[in-house]
mmCIF file of C-alpha atoms (C1' of nucleotides) in Angstrom:
data_model
loop_
_atom_site.group_PDB
_atom_site.id
_atom_site.type_symbol
_atom_site.label_atom_id
_atom_site.label_comp_id
_atom_site.label_asym_id
_atom_site.label_seq_id
_atom_site.Cartn_x
_atom_site.Cartn_y
_atom_site.Cartn_z
ATOM 1 C CA UNK P 26 -10.149 -10.408 25.712
ATOM 2 C CA UNK P 27 -7.490 -7.569 26.374
ATOM 3 C CA UNK P 28 -3.885 -8.687 26.693
ATOM 4 C CA UNK P 29 -1.948 -6.846 29.169
ATOM 5 C CA UNK P 30 0.661 -5.283 26.708
ATOM 6 C CA UNK P 31 1.712 -2.044 27.983
ATOM 7 C CA UNK P 32 1.791 0.750 25.573
ATOM 8 C CA UNK P 33 5.296 1.346 26.547
ATOM 9 C CA UNK P 34 6.270 -1.503 24.639
ATOM 10 C CA UNK P 35 5.518 0.895 21.458
ATOM 11 C CA UNK P 36 6.788 3.887 22.640
ATOM 12 C CA UNK P 37 9.770 5.945 22.797
ATOM 13 C CA UNK P 38 9.750 8.683 25.428
ATOM 14 C CA UNK P 39 11.478 12.196 25.890
ATOM 15 C CA UNK P 40 14.938 11.565 27.183
ATOM 16 C CA UNK P 41 15.989 14.780 28.676
ATOM 17 C CA UNK P 42 18.796 15.210 25.701
ATOM 18 C CA UNK P 43 18.479 18.115 22.786
ATOM 19 C CA UNK P 44 18.350 15.027 20.448
ATOM 20 C CA UNK P 45 15.402 13.189 22.172
ATOM 21 C CA UNK P 46 11.843 13.043 21.144
ATOM 22 C CA UNK P 47 9.931 16.020 22.314
ATOM 23 C CA UNK P 48 6.674 13.768 23.503
ATOM 24 C CA UNK P 49 6.277 10.306 23.945
ATOM 25 C CA UNK P 50 5.706 8.696 20.563
ATOM 26 C CA UNK P 51 5.086 5.965 18.546
ATOM 27 C CA UNK P 52 8.744 4.238 18.025
ATOM 28 C CA UNK P 53 9.495 3.120 14.378
ATOM 29 C CA UNK P 54 11.434 -0.175 15.229
ATOM 30 C CA UNK P 55 9.127 -1.590 18.546
ATOM 31 C CA UNK P 56 5.800 -1.071 17.008
ATOM 32 C CA UNK P 57 4.541 -4.040 15.256
ATOM 33 C CA UNK P 58 1.944 -1.691 13.475
ATOM 34 C CA UNK P 59 4.634 0.662 12.044
ATOM 35 C CA UNK P 60 6.707 -2.289 10.791
ATOM 36 C CA UNK P 61 3.938 -4.525 9.277
ATOM 37 C CA UNK P 62 3.004 -1.223 7.312
ATOM 38 C CA UNK P 63 6.521 -0.733 6.403
ATOM 39 C CA UNK P 64 6.857 -4.116 5.562
ATOM 40 C CA UNK P 65 4.075 -5.281 3.546
ATOM 41 C CA UNK P 66 4.158 -1.778 1.717
ATOM 42 C CA UNK P 67 8.026 -2.451 0.520
ATOM 43 C CA UNK P 68 8.008 -5.813 -0.447
ATOM 44 C CA UNK P 69 4.528 -4.787 -2.466
ATOM 45 C CA UNK P 70 6.395 -1.777 -4.308
ATOM 46 C CA UNK P 71 9.310 -3.864 -4.536
ATOM 47 C CA UNK P 72 7.502 -6.872 -6.161
ATOM 48 C CA UNK P 73 5.806 -4.731 -8.176
ATOM 49 C CA UNK P 74 7.916 -2.862 -9.571
ATOM 50 C CA UNK P 75 10.045 -6.197 -11.024
ATOM 51 C CA UNK P 76 6.714 -7.534 -12.433
ATOM 52 C CA UNK P 77 6.473 -4.596 -14.140
ATOM 53 C CA UNK P 78 9.559 -4.565 -15.891
ATOM 54 C CA UNK P 79 10.360 -8.245 -16.417
ATOM 55 C CA UNK P 80 6.491 -9.243 -17.333
ATOM 56 C CA UNK P 81 4.687 -6.278 -18.116
ATOM 57 C CA UNK P 82 2.284 -6.589 -15.727
ATOM 58 C CA UNK P 83 2.176 -4.944 -12.053
ATOM 59 C CA UNK P 84 1.032 -6.706 -8.374
ATOM 60 C CA UNK P 85 -2.402 -6.453 -8.989
ATOM 61 C CA UNK P 86 -2.495 -8.357 -12.398
ATOM 62 C CA UNK P 87 -0.260 -10.725 -10.742
ATOM 63 C CA UNK P 88 -2.887 -11.497 -8.110
ATOM 64 C CA UNK P 89 -5.282 -11.984 -10.664
ATOM 65 C CA UNK P 90 -3.481 -14.253 -12.690
ATOM 66 C CA UNK P 91 -3.135 -16.418 -9.407
ATOM 67 C CA UNK P 92 -6.771 -16.107 -8.489
ATOM 68 C CA UNK P 93 -7.735 -17.553 -11.788
ATOM 69 C CA UNK P 94 -5.394 -20.381 -12.001
ATOM 70 C CA UNK P 95 -6.975 -20.986 -8.497
ATOM 71 C CA UNK P 96 -10.255 -20.562 -9.319
ATOM 72 C CA UNK P 97 -11.329 -20.450 -13.501
ATOM 73 C CA UNK P 98 -14.119 -18.890 -13.879
ATOM 74 C CA UNK P 99 -14.686 -16.620 -11.314
ATOM 75 C CA UNK P 100 -17.268 -13.435 -11.492
ATOM 76 C CA UNK P 101 -15.357 -10.163 -10.654
ATOM 77 C CA UNK P 102 -16.828 -10.166 -7.583
ATOM 78 C CA UNK P 103 -16.373 -13.718 -6.481
ATOM 79 C CA UNK P 104 -12.987 -13.035 -7.287
ATOM 80 C CA UNK P 105 -13.184 -9.919 -5.245
ATOM 81 C CA UNK P 106 -14.228 -11.459 -1.991
ATOM 82 C CA UNK P 107 -12.064 -14.325 -2.266
ATOM 83 C CA UNK P 108 -8.935 -12.329 -2.194
ATOM 84 C CA UNK P 109 -10.524 -9.788 -0.288
ATOM 85 C CA UNK P 110 -9.957 -6.703 -2.632
ATOM 86 C CA UNK P 111 -12.389 -4.399 -3.852
ATOM 87 C CA UNK P 112 -13.539 -5.383 -6.862
ATOM 88 C CA UNK P 113 -12.744 -1.949 -8.764
ATOM 89 C CA UNK P 114 -9.754 -2.744 -8.722
ATOM 90 C CA UNK P 115 -10.421 -6.607 -9.765
ATOM 91 C CA UNK P 116 -12.518 -5.452 -12.623
ATOM 92 C CA UNK P 117 -9.830 -3.353 -13.773
ATOM 93 C CA UNK P 118 -7.085 -6.132 -13.714
ATOM 94 C CA UNK P 119 -8.985 -8.426 -15.262
ATOM 95 C CA UNK P 120 -9.494 -5.323 -18.222
ATOM 96 C CA UNK P 121 -5.748 -4.982 -18.069
ATOM 97 C CA UNK P 122 -5.769 -8.629 -18.684
ATOM 98 C CA UNK P 123 -7.908 -8.688 -21.421
ATOM 99 C CA UNK P 124 -6.683 -6.481 -23.537
ATOM 100 C CA UNK P 125 -3.127 -8.121 -23.062
ATOM 101 C CA UNK P 126 -4.297 -11.216 -24.209
ATOM 102 C CA UNK P 127 -3.528 -13.110 -21.153
ATOM 103 C CA UNK P 128 -7.517 -13.520 -19.924
ATOM 104 C CA UNK P 129 -10.771 -13.709 -21.570
ATOM 105 C CA UNK P 130 -14.094 -13.874 -20.436
ATOM 106 C CA UNK P 131 -17.209 -16.089 -21.296
ATOM 107 C CA UNK P 132 -20.340 -14.970 -20.877
ATOM 108 C CA UNK P 133 -22.395 -16.691 -17.149
ATOM 109 C CA UNK P 134 -25.831 -14.544 -17.660
ATOM 110 C CA UNK P 135 -25.658 -10.465 -18.888
ATOM 111 C CA UNK P 136 -23.894 -9.384 -16.144
ATOM 112 C CA UNK P 137 -21.671 -12.126 -14.517
ATOM 113 C CA UNK P 138 -19.152 -12.929 -16.743
ATOM 114 C CA UNK P 139 -16.486 -15.744 -16.355
ATOM 115 C CA UNK P 140 -13.271 -15.213 -16.426
ATOM 116 C CA UNK P 141 -10.231 -17.404 -17.119
ATOM 117 C CA UNK P 142 -6.945 -17.438 -18.526
ATOM 118 C CA UNK P 143 -5.920 -17.884 -22.356
ATOM 119 C CA UNK P 144 -2.835 -19.936 -22.581
ATOM 120 C CA UNK P 145 -0.655 -16.889 -22.860
ATOM 121 C CA UNK P 146 -2.138 -16.398 -19.410
ATOM 122 C CA UNK P 147 -1.159 -19.379 -18.199
ATOM 123 C CA UNK P 148 2.490 -19.099 -19.704
ATOM 124 C CA UNK P 149 3.015 -15.840 -18.287
ATOM 125 C CA UNK P 150 1.354 -17.509 -14.574
ATOM 126 C CA UNK P 151 4.251 -19.925 -14.471
ATOM 127 C CA UNK P 152 7.252 -17.783 -15.327
ATOM 128 C CA UNK P 153 6.030 -15.305 -12.590
ATOM 129 C CA UNK P 154 5.149 -17.977 -10.259
ATOM 130 C CA UNK P 155 9.499 -18.834 -10.170
ATOM 131 C CA UNK P 156 10.062 -15.323 -9.687
ATOM 132 C CA UNK P 157 7.677 -14.887 -6.587
ATOM 133 C CA UNK P 158 8.602 -18.200 -5.287
ATOM 134 C CA UNK P 159 12.310 -16.634 -5.700
ATOM 135 C CA UNK P 160 11.728 -13.771 -4.153
ATOM 136 C CA UNK P 161 9.625 -15.360 -1.058
ATOM 137 C CA UNK P 162 12.838 -17.393 -0.687
ATOM 138 C CA UNK P 163 15.049 -14.279 0.006
ATOM 139 C CA UNK P 164 11.912 -13.077 2.332
ATOM 140 C CA UNK P 165 12.546 -15.843 4.092
ATOM 141 C CA UNK P 166 16.279 -15.886 4.287
ATOM 142 C CA UNK P 167 17.742 -16.938 7.478
ATOM 143 C CA UNK P 168 13.945 -18.463 8.789
ATOM 144 C CA UNK P 169 13.938 -21.963 10.017
ATOM 145 C CA UNK P 170 10.762 -24.165 9.027
ATOM 146 C CA UNK P 171 9.572 -23.356 12.414
ATOM 147 C CA UNK P 172 9.295 -19.798 12.514
ATOM 148 C CA UNK P 173 7.904 -19.431 9.286
ATOM 149 C CA UNK P 174 5.041 -21.482 10.553
ATOM 150 C CA UNK P 175 4.806 -19.036 13.497
ATOM 151 C CA UNK P 176 4.887 -16.341 10.971
ATOM 152 C CA UNK P 177 2.554 -17.215 9.106
ATOM 153 C CA UNK P 178 0.210 -18.256 12.141
ATOM 154 C CA UNK P 179 0.409 -14.846 13.598
ATOM 155 C CA UNK P 180 -0.069 -13.201 10.163
ATOM 156 C CA UNK P 181 -2.941 -14.925 9.641
ATOM 157 C CA UNK P 182 -3.967 -13.588 13.621
ATOM 158 C CA UNK P 183 -3.890 -10.436 12.506
ATOM 159 C CA UNK P 184 -5.984 -10.735 9.499
ATOM 160 C CA UNK P 185 -8.682 -11.895 12.083
ATOM 161 C CA UNK P 186 -7.865 -9.203 14.130
ATOM 162 C CA UNK P 187 -8.298 -6.297 11.328
ATOM 163 C CA UNK P 188 -11.513 -7.966 10.382
ATOM 164 C CA UNK P 189 -12.989 -7.703 13.889
ATOM 165 C CA UNK P 190 -11.392 -4.394 13.901
ATOM 166 C CA UNK P 191 -13.184 -3.341 10.608
ATOM 167 C CA UNK P 192 -16.270 -4.546 12.005
ATOM 168 C CA UNK P 193 -16.398 -2.500 15.057
ATOM 169 C CA UNK P 194 -14.788 0.505 14.082
ATOM 170 C CA UNK P 195 -16.865 3.473 14.361
ATOM 171 C CA UNK X 237 22.579 -19.020 3.441
ATOM 172 C CA UNK X 238 19.261 -20.113 2.187
ATOM 173 C CA UNK X 239 17.200 -22.354 4.255
ATOM 174 C CA UNK X 240 16.001 -25.508 2.909
ATOM 175 C CA UNK X 241 11.868 -24.280 2.582
ATOM 176 C CA UNK X 242 9.962 -25.901 -0.123
ATOM 177 C CA UNK X 243 8.362 -24.349 -2.074
ATOM 178 C CA UNK X 244 5.521 -26.584 -1.610
ATOM 179 C CA UNK X 245 4.440 -24.889 1.906
ATOM 180 C CA UNK X 246 3.356 -22.414 0.341
ATOM 181 C CA UNK X 247 1.638 -23.487 -2.834
ATOM 182 C CA UNK X 248 -1.466 -25.413 -3.770
ATOM 183 C CA UNK X 249 -1.782 -27.734 -6.481
ATOM 184 C CA UNK X 250 -4.330 -29.522 -9.188
ATOM 185 C CA UNK X 251 -6.431 -32.125 -6.536
ATOM 186 C CA UNK X 252 -8.088 -33.211 -9.542
ATOM 187 C CA UNK X 253 -11.493 -32.102 -8.486
ATOM 188 C CA UNK X 254 -13.642 -29.679 -11.026
ATOM 189 C CA UNK X 255 -13.105 -26.966 -8.159
ATOM 190 C CA UNK X 256 -9.634 -27.382 -7.463
ATOM 191 C CA UNK X 257 -6.530 -25.158 -9.147
ATOM 192 C CA UNK X 258 -5.962 -25.674 -12.760
ATOM 193 C CA UNK X 259 -1.820 -25.697 -12.394
ATOM 194 C CA UNK X 260 0.139 -24.907 -9.045
ATOM 195 C CA UNK X 261 -0.135 -21.878 -7.604
ATOM 196 C CA UNK X 262 0.682 -19.489 -4.511
ATOM 197 C CA UNK X 263 -2.015 -20.391 -1.797
ATOM 198 C CA UNK X 264 -3.181 -17.304 -0.169
ATOM 199 C CA UNK X 265 -3.497 -19.038 3.191
ATOM 200 C CA UNK X 266 -0.063 -20.385 3.627
ATOM 201 C CA UNK X 267 1.946 -17.840 1.631
ATOM 202 C CA UNK X 268 3.830 -15.264 4.195
ATOM 203 C CA UNK X 269 4.532 -12.965 1.173
ATOM 204 C CA UNK X 270 0.258 -12.971 0.151
ATOM 205 C CA UNK X 271 -0.468 -12.387 3.998
ATOM 206 C CA UNK X 272 1.950 -9.717 4.444
ATOM 207 C CA UNK X 273 0.986 -8.360 1.902
ATOM 208 C CA UNK X 274 -2.599 -8.586 2.733
ATOM 209 C CA UNK X 275 -2.130 -7.692 6.180
ATOM 210 C CA UNK X 276 -0.310 -4.559 5.857
ATOM 211 C CA UNK X 277 -2.397 -3.098 3.030
ATOM 212 C CA UNK X 278 -5.699 -4.028 5.249
ATOM 213 C CA UNK X 279 -4.695 -2.326 8.047
ATOM 214 C CA UNK X 280 -2.964 0.770 6.741
ATOM 215 C CA UNK X 281 -6.089 1.646 4.775
ATOM 216 C CA UNK X 282 -8.468 0.684 7.654
ATOM 217 C CA UNK X 283 -6.190 3.564 10.188
ATOM 218 C CA UNK X 284 -5.725 5.704 6.983
ATOM 219 C CA UNK X 285 -9.412 5.808 6.801
ATOM 220 C CA UNK X 286 -9.942 6.410 10.760
ATOM 221 C CA UNK X 287 -7.185 8.885 10.901
ATOM 222 C CA UNK X 288 -8.745 10.972 8.108
ATOM 223 C CA UNK X 289 -12.658 11.007 9.230
ATOM 224 C CA UNK X 290 -11.613 11.438 12.651
ATOM 225 C CA UNK X 291 -9.009 14.205 12.086
ATOM 226 C CA UNK X 292 -8.992 14.769 9.162
ATOM 227 C CA UNK X 293 -5.654 14.023 8.146
ATOM 228 C CA UNK X 294 -4.390 10.789 6.534
ATOM 229 C CA UNK X 295 -2.155 8.084 7.817
ATOM 230 C CA UNK X 296 1.169 9.516 5.919
ATOM 231 C CA UNK X 297 0.549 13.019 8.266
ATOM 232 C CA UNK X 298 0.301 10.851 10.912
ATOM 233 C CA UNK X 299 3.420 9.481 10.209
ATOM 234 C CA UNK X 300 5.221 12.626 9.707
ATOM 235 C CA UNK X 301 3.389 13.968 12.950
ATOM 236 C CA UNK X 302 5.376 11.051 14.676
ATOM 237 C CA UNK X 303 8.576 11.516 12.974
ATOM 238 C CA UNK X 304 8.468 15.245 13.924
ATOM 239 C CA UNK X 305 7.764 14.413 17.966
ATOM 240 C CA UNK X 306 10.540 11.890 17.492
ATOM 241 C CA UNK X 307 12.876 14.398 15.829
ATOM 242 C CA UNK X 308 11.685 18.273 15.932
ATOM 243 C CA UNK X 309 14.014 20.356 13.149
ATOM 244 C CA UNK X 310 13.839 17.494 10.582
ATOM 245 C CA UNK X 311 14.497 18.343 7.241
ATOM 246 C CA UNK X 312 12.859 16.341 4.184
ATOM 247 C CA UNK X 313 15.251 14.235 3.305
ATOM 248 C CA UNK X 314 16.313 13.352 6.645
ATOM 249 C CA UNK X 315 12.675 12.720 7.791
ATOM 250 C CA UNK X 316 12.682 10.489 4.221
ATOM 251 C CA UNK X 317 15.891 8.550 5.207
ATOM 252 C CA UNK X 318 15.095 8.028 8.793
ATOM 253 C CA UNK X 319 11.385 6.504 8.182
ATOM 254 C CA UNK X 320 12.743 5.183 4.686
ATOM 255 C CA UNK X 321 10.286 6.456 2.804
ATOM 256 C CA UNK X 322 10.130 8.372 -0.572
ATOM 257 C CA UNK X 323 11.416 12.285 -0.022
ATOM 258 C CA UNK X 324 8.657 13.428 -2.458
ATOM 259 C CA UNK X 325 5.657 11.806 -0.067
ATOM 260 C CA UNK X 326 7.244 13.601 2.765
ATOM 261 C CA UNK X 327 7.558 16.861 0.793
ATOM 262 C CA UNK X 328 3.772 16.737 0.097
ATOM 263 C CA UNK X 329 2.911 16.015 3.290
ATOM 264 C CA UNK X 330 4.745 18.568 5.458
ATOM 265 C CA UNK X 331 3.102 20.797 2.825
ATOM 266 C CA UNK X 332 -0.518 19.380 3.813
ATOM 267 C CA UNK X 333 0.208 19.838 7.445
ATOM 268 C CA UNK X 334 1.552 23.261 7.076
ATOM 269 C CA UNK X 335 -1.324 24.417 5.253
ATOM 270 C CA UNK X 336 -3.392 23.089 8.256
ATOM 271 C CA UNK X 337 -1.410 24.841 10.581
ATOM 272 C CA UNK X 338 0.257 21.547 11.916
ATOM 273 C CA UNK X 339 3.972 22.249 11.400
ATOM 274 C CA UNK X 340 5.526 24.876 10.544
ATOM 275 C CA UNK X 341 9.555 25.312 8.859
ATOM 276 C CA UNK X 342 12.419 27.429 9.820
ATOM 277 C CA UNK X 343 14.882 28.444 7.364
ATOM 278 C CA UNK X 344 17.972 26.106 7.782
ATOM 279 C CA UNK X 345 20.290 26.933 4.734
ATOM 280 C CA UNK X 346 18.366 27.950 1.540
ATOM 281 C CA UNK X 347 17.395 24.984 0.462
ATOM 282 C CA UNK X 348 17.720 22.543 3.951
ATOM 283 C CA UNK X 349 14.560 23.788 5.890
ATOM 284 C CA UNK X 350 13.899 22.476 9.350
ATOM 285 C CA UNK X 351 10.774 21.353 10.089
ATOM 286 C CA UNK X 352 8.545 21.447 13.834
ATOM 287 C CA UNK X 353 5.415 21.023 14.934
ATOM 288 C CA UNK X 354 3.337 23.882 15.946
ATOM 289 C CA UNK X 355 1.397 23.733 19.051
ATOM 290 C CA UNK X 356 -1.915 22.948 17.443
ATOM 291 C CA UNK X 357 0.252 20.198 16.019
ATOM 292 C CA UNK X 358 1.464 18.587 19.282
ATOM 293 C CA UNK X 359 -2.202 18.407 20.466
ATOM 294 C CA UNK X 360 -3.452 16.441 17.398
ATOM 295 C CA UNK X 361 -0.417 13.949 18.070
ATOM 296 C CA UNK X 362 -1.266 13.629 21.369
ATOM 297 C CA UNK X 363 -4.880 12.949 20.185
ATOM 298 C CA UNK X 364 -4.067 10.540 17.443
ATOM 299 C CA UNK X 365 -1.578 8.698 19.303
ATOM 300 C CA UNK X 366 -4.178 7.149 21.626
ATOM 301 C CA UNK X 367 -6.362 5.972 19.078
ATOM 302 C CA UNK X 368 -3.127 4.759 17.159
ATOM 303 C CA UNK X 369 -2.105 2.761 20.502
ATOM 304 C CA UNK X 370 -5.973 1.475 21.079
ATOM 305 C CA UNK X 371 -5.721 0.414 17.409
ATOM 306 C CA UNK X 372 -2.445 -1.679 17.626
ATOM 307 C CA UNK X 373 -3.817 -2.963 20.631
ATOM 308 C CA UNK X 374 -6.785 -4.396 18.691
ATOM 309 C CA UNK X 375 -4.933 -5.867 16.659
ATOM 310 C CA UNK X 376 -2.340 -7.632 18.700
ATOM 311 C CA UNK X 377 -5.955 -9.331 20.558
ATOM 312 C CA UNK X 378 -4.947 -12.165 21.923
ATOM 313 C CA UNK X 379 -1.137 -11.911 21.705
ATOM 314 C CA UNK X 380 1.083 -12.874 24.831
ATOM 315 C CA UNK X 381 4.131 -10.379 25.075
ATOM 316 C CA UNK X 382 6.439 -13.120 23.738
ATOM 317 C CA UNK X 383 4.390 -13.342 20.631
ATOM 318 C CA UNK X 384 4.514 -10.168 19.989
ATOM 319 C CA UNK X 385 8.169 -9.772 20.769
ATOM 320 C CA UNK X 386 8.878 -12.794 18.155
ATOM 321 C CA UNK X 387 6.235 -11.171 15.496
ATOM 322 C CA UNK X 388 8.466 -7.839 16.310
ATOM 323 C CA UNK X 389 11.452 -9.807 15.588
ATOM 324 C CA UNK X 390 10.446 -11.506 12.413
ATOM 325 C CA UNK X 391 9.189 -8.571 11.144
ATOM 326 C CA UNK X 392 12.392 -6.292 11.369
ATOM 327 C CA UNK X 393 14.354 -9.558 9.990
ATOM 328 C CA UNK X 394 11.727 -9.383 7.131
ATOM 329 C CA UNK X 395 12.580 -5.442 6.595
ATOM 330 C CA UNK X 396 16.305 -6.535 6.927
ATOM 331 C CA UNK X 397 15.542 -9.088 4.116
ATOM 332 C CA UNK X 398 13.811 -6.663 2.030
ATOM 333 C CA UNK X 399 16.676 -4.213 1.988
ATOM 334 C CA UNK X 400 19.073 -7.008 1.127
ATOM 335 C CA UNK X 401 16.791 -7.861 -1.911
ATOM 336 C CA UNK X 402 16.260 -4.622 -3.459
ATOM 337 C CA UNK X 403 20.098 -4.299 -3.009
ATOM 338 C CA UNK X 404 20.538 -7.453 -5.548
ATOM 339 C CA UNK X 405 17.385 -6.951 -7.274
ATOM 340 C CA UNK X 406 18.374 -6.788 -11.202
ATOM 341 C "C1'" DG B 244 35.929 33.473 -10.000
ATOM 342 C "C1'" DG B 245 34.893 29.432 -12.200
ATOM 343 C "C1'" DC B 246 34.315 24.698 -12.461
ATOM 344 C "C1'" DT B 247 32.520 20.320 -10.929
ATOM 345 C "C1'" DC B 248 29.815 17.197 -8.299
ATOM 346 C "C1'" DC B 249 26.677 16.142 -5.164
ATOM 347 C "C1'" DC B 250 22.523 17.797 -2.265
ATOM 348 C "C1'" DT B 251 18.133 19.464 -1.725
ATOM 349 C "C1'" DG B 252 13.233 20.147 -2.314
ATOM 350 C "C1'" DT B 253 9.596 20.594 -5.823
ATOM 351 C "C1'" DT B 254 6.759 18.644 -9.532
ATOM 352 C "C1'" DG B 255 4.942 15.041 -12.871
ATOM 353 C "C1'" DT B 256 3.674 10.215 -13.435
ATOM 354 C "C1'" DC B 257 1.732 6.346 -12.157
ATOM 355 C "C1'" DA B 258 0.410 1.752 -9.934
ATOM 356 C "C1'" DT B 259 -2.386 0.035 -5.928
ATOM 357 C "C1'" DG B 260 -6.378 -0.306 -3.684
ATOM 358 C "C1'" DT B 261 -10.131 2.474 -1.229
ATOM 359 C "C1'" DC B 262 -14.748 4.159 -1.336
ATOM 360 C "C1'" DA B 263 -18.776 6.379 -3.728
ATOM 361 C "C1'" DA B 264 -22.225 6.561 -7.401
ATOM 362 C "C1'" DC B 265 -24.482 4.498 -10.740
ATOM 363 C "C1'" DA B 266 -27.022 1.729 -14.410
ATOM 364 C "C1'" DT B 267 -28.791 -2.534 -14.969
ATOM 365 C "C1'" DA B 268 -29.884 -7.050 -14.409
ATOM 366 C "C1'" DT B 269 -31.476 -10.861 -11.740
ATOM 367 C "C1'" DG B 270 -34.414 -13.062 -8.189
ATOM 368 C "C1'" DA B 271 -38.200 -13.318 -4.903
ATOM 369 C "C1'" DT B 272 -42.709 -12.308 -4.359
ATOM 370 C "C1'" DC B 273 -47.110 -11.459 -5.157
ATOM 371 C "C1'" DG M 77 -46.637 -8.918 -15.383
ATOM 372 C "C1'" DA M 78 -45.427 -5.566 -12.326
ATOM 373 C "C1'" DT M 79 -43.174 -4.325 -8.299
ATOM 374 C "C1'" DC M 80 -39.307 -4.524 -5.131
ATOM 375 C "C1'" DA M 81 -34.461 -5.478 -2.971
ATOM 376 C "C1'" DT M 82 -30.796 -7.170 -3.844
ATOM 377 C "C1'" DA M 83 -26.585 -7.818 -6.559
ATOM 378 C "C1'" DT M 84 -23.314 -7.127 -10.873
ATOM 379 C "C1'" DG M 85 -19.787 -4.920 -12.801
ATOM 380 C "C1'" DT M 86 -18.251 -0.273 -14.357
ATOM 381 C "C1'" DT M 87 -16.534 4.171 -13.898
ATOM 382 C "C1'" DG M 88 -14.679 8.652 -10.925
ATOM 383 C "C1'" DA M 89 -12.054 10.359 -7.525
ATOM 384 C "C1'" DC M 90 -8.582 9.984 -4.191
ATOM 385 C "C1'" DA M 91 -4.573 8.746 -0.327
ATOM 386 C "C1'" DT M 92 -0.420 6.173 -0.567
ATOM 387 C "C1'" DG M 93 3.809 6.157 -2.074
ATOM 388 C "C1'" DA M 94 7.181 4.899 -5.717
ATOM 389 C "C1'" DC M 95 10.680 6.715 -9.653
ATOM 390 C "C1'" DA M 96 11.382 10.512 -12.916
ATOM 391 C "C1'" DA M 97 13.145 14.917 -13.733
ATOM 392 C "C1'" DC M 98 14.326 19.033 -13.097
ATOM 393 C "C1'" DA M 99 16.283 23.847 -10.670
ATOM 394 C "C1'" DG M 100 19.231 25.527 -8.046
ATOM 395 C "C1'" DG M 101 22.129 25.349 -3.498
ATOM 396 C "C1'" DG M 102 26.499 24.455 -1.542
ATOM 397 C "C1'" DA M 103 31.101 22.653 -0.859
ATOM 398 C "C1'" DG M 104 35.647 21.675 -2.581
ATOM 399 C "C1'" DC M 105 39.395 22.168 -5.519
ATOM 400 C "C1'" DC M 106 42.286 24.355 -8.949
#
DNA sequence: GGCTCCCTGTTGTCATGTCAACATATGATC
DNA sequence: GATCATATGTTGACATGACAACAGGGAGCC
């Protein structure tokens, strides 16, 4: 079911001036894909830098702290499926957390190990959570609750569309 | 000016069940920062993969094709400032495009070179633009024009907030 | 001309997350 | 037990984009 959105919503066109575009191309300010990409990337990078300098771990490791708080005893592949992130990244992050004494693995079967946070990991999680919530508050500065709800809904719909896109990609 | 959003909007809490969270933590489905990060990352990666396999260049290089269409004769730092991406990445991308015969530089002064697309670069831009617009249409599948407008506005406000956040970060 | 400050673009390094490859374990079936 | 299909987690290589460091150019001032 395709919407009737015109591509022109998202483009800039040559305007005859010497300073204008040489040909029709994507607008950096009106194209949602451009904006989404920039916003996601910038927020992630800024947060990662902050976590690294303040807490000594990066964004990926913070995600695993959250995941293991959500579901203690997770395996690598369960975490990867749940978060929707590649198992290679999960595996590496858990190794790092283990090295830092923030997570530990209890053997399930020969391969499938069950990861949980250590006491130090739980304390770290709590401290970073405060920081993450503060960052989120500032990211949402100026938004009403209704707007936040709409934004959250839109992003979830976009994630659904991305999954559909991926499933039909060549 | 802080909004009155409760953190509880974005958290999951221990619910007393054996399967529930061990402590309060971020919700993967209701936290806008989590959703934004995931959506941005997944879309970018999927698009990059597609461009690479179909056209032989990645997402960063596609961005430079757009930038040089928008503003022919750009310098590295002008492009970096305009797009808001680090000059190291811009410099490397332009070098790659030059190697592929898609862009060329005309000397400005001794340091500041002015980059433009070659004829091959312009043709490549046109072909990828069709693909990019198609991907965007599918990303926005199910959205009304009003919703797209709202989403675009929200993302722009978020980018503004990210800039404010960066400026006040420790 | 000399000095200082600011700017330019390149190169190095790293975190993030992907796809690919792989060794090997597990489960189902016979 | 043997065989096969599938799953598990690790490791390699790479694109993206950041920050850091740096050599050196250009402009302004004395």
